[in-house]
């Protein structure tokens, strides 16, 4: 019997699927080319995912727990700070919304703060459960996750991608600890998975052409969600975007006269690049795309880079030995120098920087200094000065507790 041509709509579906596959492949290839040596072997999804495995592993949790139990510093003070925070309150009531609407700088703010802080609280309670083995904390974490998974349907307005990235970075950290260490059961885990897959992942997985901290935070969420869902395809797609964006976010002298760029942004002239880099036209190692905007947004980008690198390492692929580690180390050192008070030269941001890096140095400092032995004098001074590192109330929380001098 002769072959019958497929209906036009089926051919269109096949063409759409083929184009999507080609686009993903092209994205991964571009990431490999831009990211430099090691990109082809250090960002693929593992054959088997490690759990808990988003930013913090079981061995890291055990290290922190042992230090707290021994009353050792700085972990005990970091733990006390966490437990005394609003995020660890056992009387906390979740405030979920079906539609979270966040405009620029969260104005309007319809559920934005509530969502981010409930997600941080779920993670805080999961950490508290692990260290104390007090069931009340695990149950509170589950209560918060269940409340949102039963309610939220979408994120809207201009800040929706970033908001989803921030909250979506904390949820899987909480879920990983609860699912893989708490034996009391989680009846609605499947519904929570559906929430991450249907509400959060589609909003972040395709990235952003805004300032770099947006896409980095969105990829942090996408990678973490992919680990919890054991979604290798999304993990690979997020990692490819992450490698490209990291190379375009932190400048190294080896990049050449101009910073690397994200192809989709069409920054094809020096004038466009300088404009995108906040008017900065002198490029030096460690400078970031947002340094001359302010250190707070720069800190968001640096933090997301460190979190994704840490998750990748837990999953068996160590990015710290690639350009990712070099960019992270140099970005930390460059920003730390001026955060500590050194006056910027006239060629840097017109001779004035806006400080406020935030509690974002512990993970990268631990990886590049304590594990790999690199001298990081300014970062060390800033990190130790700011201990215990708390929360930025967006997506960073308790990293002195989880990562200070943690060898695992």
Short mmCIF file of C-alpha atoms in Angstrom, two decimals:
data_model
loop_
_atom_site.label_atom_id
_atom_site.label_comp_id
_atom_site.label_asym_id
_atom_site.label_seq_id
_atom_site.Cartn_x
_atom_site.Cartn_y
_atom_site.Cartn_z
CA UNK A 1 0.00 0.00 0.00
CA UNK A 2 1.50 3.40 -0.93
CA UNK A 3 2.49 5.75 1.84
CA UNK A 4 -0.17 8.38 2.49
CA UNK A 5 1.19 11.88 3.16
CA UNK A 6 0.62 13.03 6.73
CA UNK A 7 -2.04 15.69 7.22
CA UNK A 8 -0.66 19.23 7.07
CA UNK A 9 -1.16 19.83 10.79
CA UNK A 10 0.91 16.73 11.60
CA UNK A 11 3.66 17.90 9.25
CA UNK A 12 3.59 21.28 11.00
CA UNK A 13 3.91 19.59 14.39
CA UNK A 14 6.87 17.57 13.17
CA UNK A 15 8.50 20.67 11.70
CA UNK A 16 7.88 22.54 14.98
CA UNK A 17 9.38 19.70 16.99
CA UNK A 18 12.37 19.49 14.64
CA UNK A 19 12.96 23.23 14.84
CA UNK A 20 12.74 23.10 18.66
CA UNK A 21 15.30 20.29 18.73
CA UNK A 22 17.62 22.16 16.38
CA UNK A 23 17.28 25.33 18.49
CA UNK A 24 18.18 23.48 21.67
CA UNK A 25 21.16 21.84 19.95
CA UNK A 26 22.32 25.19 18.59
CA UNK A 27 22.01 26.77 22.04
CA UNK A 28 24.14 24.03 23.55
CA UNK A 29 26.73 24.36 20.77
CA UNK A 30 26.94 28.15 21.22
CA UNK A 31 27.33 27.69 24.98
CA UNK A 32 30.16 25.23 24.43
CA UNK A 33 31.97 27.55 22.03
CA UNK A 34 31.57 30.64 24.18
CA UNK A 35 32.24 29.06 27.55
CA UNK A 36 35.72 27.89 26.67
CA UNK A 37 37.72 24.78 27.58
CA UNK A 38 35.87 22.14 29.55
CA UNK A 39 32.40 23.15 28.36
CA UNK A 40 31.92 19.89 26.47
CA UNK A 41 32.43 17.73 29.54
CA UNK A 42 31.27 19.64 32.58
CA UNK A 43 27.67 20.69 32.14
CA UNK A 44 25.68 17.66 31.03
CA UNK A 45 22.89 16.15 33.13
CA UNK A 46 24.01 13.14 35.16
CA UNK A 47 22.83 9.66 34.24
CA UNK A 48 21.46 9.43 37.78
CA UNK A 49 20.61 12.54 39.80
CA UNK A 50 22.00 12.90 43.33
CA UNK A 51 19.52 13.82 46.10
CA UNK A 52 19.30 16.02 48.04
CA UNK A 53 21.19 17.82 45.36
CA UNK A 54 20.19 21.45 44.86
CA UNK A 55 22.93 23.80 46.19
CA UNK A 56 23.41 21.64 49.28
CA UNK A 57 24.09 17.90 49.50
CA UNK A 58 23.50 15.37 52.25
CA UNK A 59 27.19 15.32 53.16
CA UNK A 60 27.20 19.11 53.39
CA UNK A 61 24.11 19.01 55.58
CA UNK A 62 25.76 16.40 57.80
CA UNK A 63 28.85 18.59 58.14
CA UNK A 64 26.74 21.59 59.17
CA UNK A 65 24.71 19.52 61.60
CA UNK A 66 27.82 18.10 63.25
CA UNK A 67 29.30 21.59 63.66
CA UNK A 68 26.10 22.95 65.19
CA UNK A 69 25.82 19.97 67.55
CA UNK A 70 29.41 20.59 68.65
CA UNK A 71 28.70 24.29 69.26
CA UNK A 72 31.43 25.21 66.78
CA UNK A 73 31.64 28.66 65.23
CA UNK A 74 30.62 30.20 62.90
CA UNK A 75 28.04 27.46 62.30
CA UNK A 76 26.34 27.65 65.72
CA UNK A 77 25.79 31.41 65.46
CA UNK A 78 24.57 30.96 61.89
CA UNK A 79 22.11 28.31 63.04
CA UNK A 80 20.92 30.47 65.96
CA UNK A 81 20.40 33.37 63.55
CA UNK A 82 18.35 31.17 61.23
CA UNK A 83 16.21 29.70 63.98
CA UNK A 84 15.48 33.16 65.42
CA UNK A 85 14.39 34.51 62.02
CA UNK A 86 10.81 34.96 60.87
CA UNK A 87 11.39 32.25 58.31
CA UNK A 88 11.72 29.55 60.97
CA UNK A 89 8.54 30.52 62.80
CA UNK A 90 6.32 27.51 63.43
CA UNK A 91 3.29 29.82 63.51
CA UNK A 92 3.87 31.12 60.00
CA UNK A 93 0.80 31.07 57.77
CA UNK A 94 1.28 30.73 54.03
CA UNK A 95 -0.19 33.43 51.79
CA UNK A 96 -0.58 31.76 48.39
CA UNK A 97 -2.22 33.41 45.38
CA UNK A 98 -3.49 31.96 42.14
CA UNK A 99 -1.93 34.86 40.23
CA UNK A 100 1.27 36.47 41.47
CA UNK A 101 1.58 39.86 39.81
CA UNK A 102 4.94 41.64 40.01
CA UNK A 103 5.76 44.81 38.15
CA UNK A 104 9.16 46.48 37.89
CA UNK A 105 10.85 46.51 41.30
CA UNK A 106 7.80 44.55 42.52
CA UNK A 107 5.41 47.41 41.92
CA UNK A 108 2.65 46.34 41.90
CA UNK A 109 3.33 43.68 44.50
CA UNK A 110 0.48 41.21 44.52
CA UNK A 111 1.92 38.17 46.25
CA UNK A 112 5.54 38.81 45.22
CA UNK A 113 7.02 39.21 48.68
CA UNK A 114 4.69 36.56 50.11
CA UNK A 115 5.74 33.98 47.53
CA UNK A 116 9.48 34.59 47.83
CA UNK A 117 9.39 34.59 51.61
CA UNK A 118 7.18 31.52 51.89
CA UNK A 119 9.62 29.71 49.61
CA UNK A 120 12.58 30.82 51.75
CA UNK A 121 10.64 29.76 54.85
CA UNK A 122 10.02 26.30 53.38
CA UNK A 123 13.76 25.95 52.79
CA UNK A 124 14.57 27.36 56.25
CA UNK A 125 12.22 24.86 57.88
CA UNK A 126 13.75 22.03 55.84
CA UNK A 127 17.22 23.00 57.12
CA UNK A 128 15.89 23.30 60.67
CA UNK A 129 14.33 19.84 60.34
CA UNK A 130 17.58 18.32 59.16
CA UNK A 131 19.63 19.78 61.98
CA UNK A 132 17.13 19.33 64.83
CA UNK A 133 15.17 16.28 63.62
CA UNK A 134 12.14 18.06 65.04
CA UNK A 135 9.18 16.89 62.94
CA UNK A 136 7.40 20.19 63.39
CA UNK A 137 9.82 21.90 61.03
CA UNK A 138 9.42 19.28 58.32
CA UNK A 139 5.65 19.50 58.62
CA UNK A 140 5.75 23.30 58.43
CA UNK A 141 7.91 23.13 55.31
CA UNK A 142 5.43 20.72 53.73
CA UNK A 143 2.52 22.93 54.80
CA UNK A 144 4.02 25.92 52.99
CA UNK A 145 4.81 23.94 49.85
CA UNK A 146 1.34 22.38 49.84
CA UNK A 147 -0.40 25.74 50.24
CA UNK A 148 1.28 27.13 47.14
CA UNK A 149 1.00 23.99 45.04
CA UNK A 150 -2.75 23.97 45.70
CA UNK A 151 -3.16 27.58 44.61
CA UNK A 152 -0.65 29.25 42.28
CA UNK A 153 -1.39 29.15 38.57
CA UNK A 154 0.63 31.94 36.95
CA UNK A 155 3.03 34.87 37.28
CA UNK A 156 2.19 38.09 35.47
CA UNK A 157 3.45 41.62 34.73
CA UNK A 158 6.97 42.74 33.79
CA UNK A 159 8.89 41.11 36.64
CA UNK A 160 7.21 37.72 36.24
CA UNK A 161 10.31 35.93 34.87
CA UNK A 162 12.58 37.23 37.64
CA UNK A 163 10.01 36.63 40.37
CA UNK A 164 9.53 33.07 39.15
CA UNK A 165 13.29 32.62 39.12
CA UNK A 166 13.71 33.85 42.67
CA UNK A 167 10.90 31.81 44.22
CA UNK A 168 11.68 28.89 41.93
CA UNK A 169 15.24 28.80 43.26
CA UNK A 170 14.10 28.24 46.86
CA UNK A 171 11.26 25.75 46.36
CA UNK A 172 13.37 22.85 45.02
CA UNK A 173 15.99 23.34 47.74
CA UNK A 174 13.25 22.80 50.33
CA UNK A 175 11.65 19.95 48.42
CA UNK A 176 14.92 18.06 47.94
CA UNK A 177 15.66 18.01 51.67
CA UNK A 178 12.13 17.02 52.65
CA UNK A 179 11.63 14.31 50.03
CA UNK A 180 14.99 12.66 50.54
CA UNK A 181 15.55 12.97 54.31
CA UNK A 182 12.12 13.16 55.99
CA UNK A 183 10.42 9.82 56.53
CA UNK A 184 7.10 11.15 57.79
CA UNK A 185 5.55 11.28 54.33
CA UNK A 186 4.49 14.03 51.91
CA UNK A 187 1.09 13.20 50.47
CA UNK A 188 0.97 16.11 48.04
CA UNK A 189 4.47 15.81 46.63
CA UNK A 190 3.05 14.93 43.21
CA UNK A 191 1.02 18.12 43.15
CA UNK A 192 4.13 20.12 44.08
CA UNK A 193 5.99 18.51 41.19
CA UNK A 194 3.18 19.50 38.87
CA UNK A 195 3.40 23.09 40.12
CA UNK A 196 7.12 23.25 39.39
CA UNK A 197 6.70 21.63 35.98
CA UNK A 198 3.66 23.61 34.80
CA UNK A 199 3.85 26.98 36.58
CA UNK A 200 7.55 27.66 37.21
CA UNK A 201 9.66 25.83 34.64
CA UNK A 202 7.98 27.25 31.50
CA UNK A 203 8.43 30.80 32.82
CA UNK A 204 12.19 30.47 33.33
CA UNK A 205 13.57 27.83 30.96
CA UNK A 206 13.78 30.04 27.87
CA UNK A 207 15.85 32.70 29.61
CA UNK A 208 15.85 36.47 29.30
CA UNK A 209 17.60 39.21 27.37
CA UNK A 210 17.34 41.66 30.26
CA UNK A 211 20.26 42.41 32.59
CA UNK A 212 22.29 39.29 33.26
CA UNK A 213 21.15 38.69 36.83
CA UNK A 214 17.68 37.91 35.44
CA UNK A 215 18.76 35.01 33.28
CA UNK A 216 21.23 33.71 35.87
CA UNK A 217 18.53 33.60 38.56
CA UNK A 218 16.09 32.05 36.09
CA UNK A 219 18.62 29.36 35.18
CA UNK A 220 19.26 28.70 38.88
CA UNK A 221 15.56 27.96 39.23
CA UNK A 222 15.49 25.90 36.04
CA UNK A 223 18.47 23.78 37.10
CA UNK A 224 17.12 23.20 40.61
CA UNK A 225 13.66 22.32 39.33
CA UNK A 226 15.19 19.99 36.74
CA UNK A 227 17.08 18.14 39.48
CA UNK A 228 13.95 17.67 41.57
CA UNK A 229 11.92 16.57 38.53
CA UNK A 230 14.86 14.49 37.24
CA UNK A 231 14.34 16.22 33.90
CA UNK A 232 17.59 15.75 31.97
CA UNK A 233 16.41 17.66 28.90
CA UNK A 234 15.55 20.80 30.86
CA UNK A 235 18.73 20.46 32.91
CA UNK A 236 20.85 20.41 29.75
CA UNK A 237 18.98 23.35 28.22
CA UNK A 238 19.34 25.43 31.40
CA UNK A 239 23.03 24.58 31.73
CA UNK A 240 23.70 25.60 28.14
CA UNK A 241 22.10 28.99 28.74
CA UNK A 242 23.93 29.31 32.03
CA UNK A 243 27.34 28.69 30.43
CA UNK A 244 26.66 31.27 27.73
CA UNK A 245 25.34 33.87 30.17
CA UNK A 246 28.13 33.40 32.73
CA UNK A 247 30.75 33.95 30.03
CA UNK A 248 28.88 37.10 29.01
CA UNK A 249 28.38 38.35 32.59
CA UNK A 250 31.90 38.29 34.04
CA UNK A 251 34.81 39.57 31.99
CA UNK A 252 38.21 37.87 31.85
CA UNK A 253 41.19 39.38 30.04
CA UNK A 254 41.35 36.19 27.99
CA UNK A 255 38.01 37.15 26.42
CA UNK A 256 39.76 39.77 24.29
CA UNK A 257 39.18 43.47 23.89
CA UNK A 258 35.44 43.20 24.51
CA UNK A 259 33.27 41.00 26.72
CA UNK A 260 31.60 37.93 25.33
CA UNK A 261 27.93 38.34 24.43
CA UNK A 262 24.71 36.35 24.30
CA UNK A 263 23.94 35.87 20.59
CA UNK A 264 20.21 36.54 20.94
CA UNK A 265 20.91 40.04 22.26
CA UNK A 266 22.61 41.19 19.02
CA UNK A 267 25.25 43.21 20.85
CA UNK A 268 27.30 43.38 17.67
CA UNK A 269 29.13 46.68 18.14
CA UNK A 270 31.34 48.12 20.84
CA UNK A 271 28.83 50.93 21.39
CA UNK A 272 26.04 48.46 22.08
CA UNK A 273 28.22 46.45 24.46
CA UNK A 274 29.35 49.53 26.37
CA UNK A 275 25.75 50.66 26.72
CA UNK A 276 24.70 47.22 27.97
CA UNK A 277 27.60 47.27 30.45
CA UNK A 278 26.15 50.40 32.07
CA UNK A 279 28.38 52.77 30.09
CA UNK A 280 31.63 51.10 31.18
CA UNK A 281 34.15 51.10 28.32
CA UNK A 282 37.27 49.83 30.12
CA UNK A 283 37.11 46.11 30.70
CA UNK A 284 39.22 44.39 33.35
CA UNK A 285 39.18 40.90 34.82
CA UNK A 286 36.40 40.46 37.39
CA UNK A 287 34.22 43.30 36.14
CA UNK A 288 30.61 42.24 35.64
CA UNK A 289 27.93 43.46 33.29
CA UNK A 290 26.15 45.12 36.24
CA UNK A 291 29.09 46.36 38.35
CA UNK A 292 28.44 49.93 37.28
CA UNK A 293 24.72 49.57 37.86
CA UNK A 294 25.08 48.62 41.52
CA UNK A 295 26.63 45.86 43.60
CA UNK A 296 23.27 44.57 44.81
CA UNK A 297 22.16 43.37 41.38
CA UNK A 298 25.71 42.21 40.70
CA UNK A 299 25.44 40.13 43.86
CA UNK A 300 22.32 38.45 42.54
CA UNK A 301 24.21 37.37 39.44
CA UNK A 302 27.29 36.20 41.34
CA UNK A 303 25.12 34.26 43.79
CA UNK A 304 23.22 32.46 41.04
CA UNK A 305 26.49 31.51 39.33
CA UNK A 306 27.78 30.00 42.58
CA UNK A 307 24.53 28.14 43.27
CA UNK A 308 24.41 26.55 39.83
CA UNK A 309 28.09 25.60 39.99
CA UNK A 310 27.48 24.03 43.40
CA UNK A 311 24.48 22.07 42.17
CA UNK A 312 26.43 20.90 39.13
CA UNK A 313 29.25 19.70 41.38
CA UNK A 314 26.82 17.75 43.56
CA UNK A 315 25.44 16.19 40.39
CA UNK A 316 28.91 14.96 39.47
CA UNK A 317 30.11 17.62 37.02
CA UNK A 318 32.53 20.12 38.57
CA UNK A 319 32.30 23.51 36.86
CA UNK A 320 34.69 25.14 39.31
CA UNK A 321 37.61 23.86 37.25
CA UNK A 322 36.27 25.54 34.10
CA UNK A 323 35.96 29.19 33.14
CA UNK A 324 32.88 29.31 35.39
CA UNK A 325 35.08 28.93 38.46
CA UNK A 326 37.56 31.49 37.19
CA UNK A 327 34.84 34.02 36.45
CA UNK A 328 33.23 33.42 39.83
CA UNK A 329 36.51 33.80 41.72
CA UNK A 330 37.50 36.95 39.86
CA UNK A 331 34.05 38.53 40.17
CA UNK A 332 34.05 37.91 43.91
CA UNK A 333 37.51 39.38 44.36
CA UNK A 334 36.88 42.43 42.21
CA UNK A 335 33.60 43.36 43.87
CA UNK A 336 34.88 42.51 47.37
CA UNK A 337 37.74 44.98 47.06
CA UNK A 338 35.41 47.91 46.52
CA UNK A 339 32.69 46.57 48.83
CA UNK A 340 35.31 46.72 51.60
CA UNK A 341 35.67 50.44 50.96
CA UNK A 342 38.49 50.95 48.48
CA UNK A 343 37.85 54.01 46.34
CA UNK A 344 37.26 53.10 42.69
CA UNK A 345 39.57 54.63 40.07
CA UNK A 346 38.14 57.23 37.72
CA UNK A 347 37.95 54.77 34.81
CA UNK A 348 35.64 52.47 36.79
CA UNK A 349 31.98 53.53 36.79
CA UNK A 350 33.02 57.16 36.54
CA UNK A 351 34.85 56.88 39.85
CA UNK A 352 31.80 55.94 41.94
CA UNK A 353 30.23 52.57 42.76
CA UNK A 354 27.01 51.75 44.60
CA UNK A 355 27.87 49.18 47.25
CA UNK A 356 25.61 46.57 48.83
CA UNK A 357 26.79 43.18 47.56
CA UNK A 358 24.69 41.19 50.03
CA UNK A 359 25.22 37.80 51.74
CA UNK A 360 26.41 36.12 48.54
CA UNK A 361 30.08 35.18 48.97
CA UNK A 362 30.11 31.99 51.08
CA UNK A 363 29.40 29.38 48.39
CA UNK A 364 31.90 30.65 45.84
CA UNK A 365 34.52 31.47 48.44
CA UNK A 366 34.27 27.99 49.95
CA UNK A 367 34.56 26.32 46.57
CA UNK A 368 37.42 28.35 45.15
CA UNK A 369 39.41 28.95 48.36
CA UNK A 370 38.78 26.12 50.80
CA UNK A 371 38.33 23.32 48.29
CA UNK A 372 40.69 24.45 45.54
CA UNK A 373 43.19 26.41 47.62
CA UNK A 374 43.12 29.69 45.71
CA UNK A 375 44.15 32.79 47.62
CA UNK A 376 41.18 35.17 47.86
CA UNK A 377 42.29 37.83 50.34
CA UNK A 378 39.57 40.41 49.74
CA UNK A 379 36.79 37.85 49.46
CA UNK A 380 37.99 36.16 52.63
CA UNK A 381 38.00 39.43 54.54
CA UNK A 382 34.53 40.37 53.35
CA UNK A 383 33.10 36.90 53.96
CA UNK A 384 34.46 36.61 57.49
CA UNK A 385 33.44 40.19 58.28
CA UNK A 386 29.85 39.48 57.27
CA UNK A 387 29.40 36.20 59.13
CA UNK A 388 26.95 34.80 59.84
CA UNK A 389 25.46 35.46 56.41
CA UNK A 390 21.68 35.66 56.61
CA UNK A 391 19.10 36.04 53.86
CA UNK A 392 18.64 38.66 51.16
CA UNK A 393 14.90 37.94 51.42
CA UNK A 394 14.79 37.06 47.73
CA UNK A 395 16.53 33.73 47.08
CA UNK A 396 19.69 33.61 49.23
CA UNK A 397 19.59 32.20 52.76
CA UNK A 398 21.85 30.84 55.53
CA UNK A 399 24.98 30.11 53.54
CA UNK A 400 27.41 30.44 56.44
CA UNK A 401 25.52 27.54 57.99
CA UNK A 402 25.51 25.39 54.88
CA UNK A 403 28.79 26.26 53.17
CA UNK A 404 31.34 27.90 55.47
CA UNK A 405 34.55 25.85 55.26
CA UNK A 406 32.48 22.88 54.11
CA UNK A 407 34.84 20.35 52.45
CA UNK A 408 32.06 18.17 51.04
#
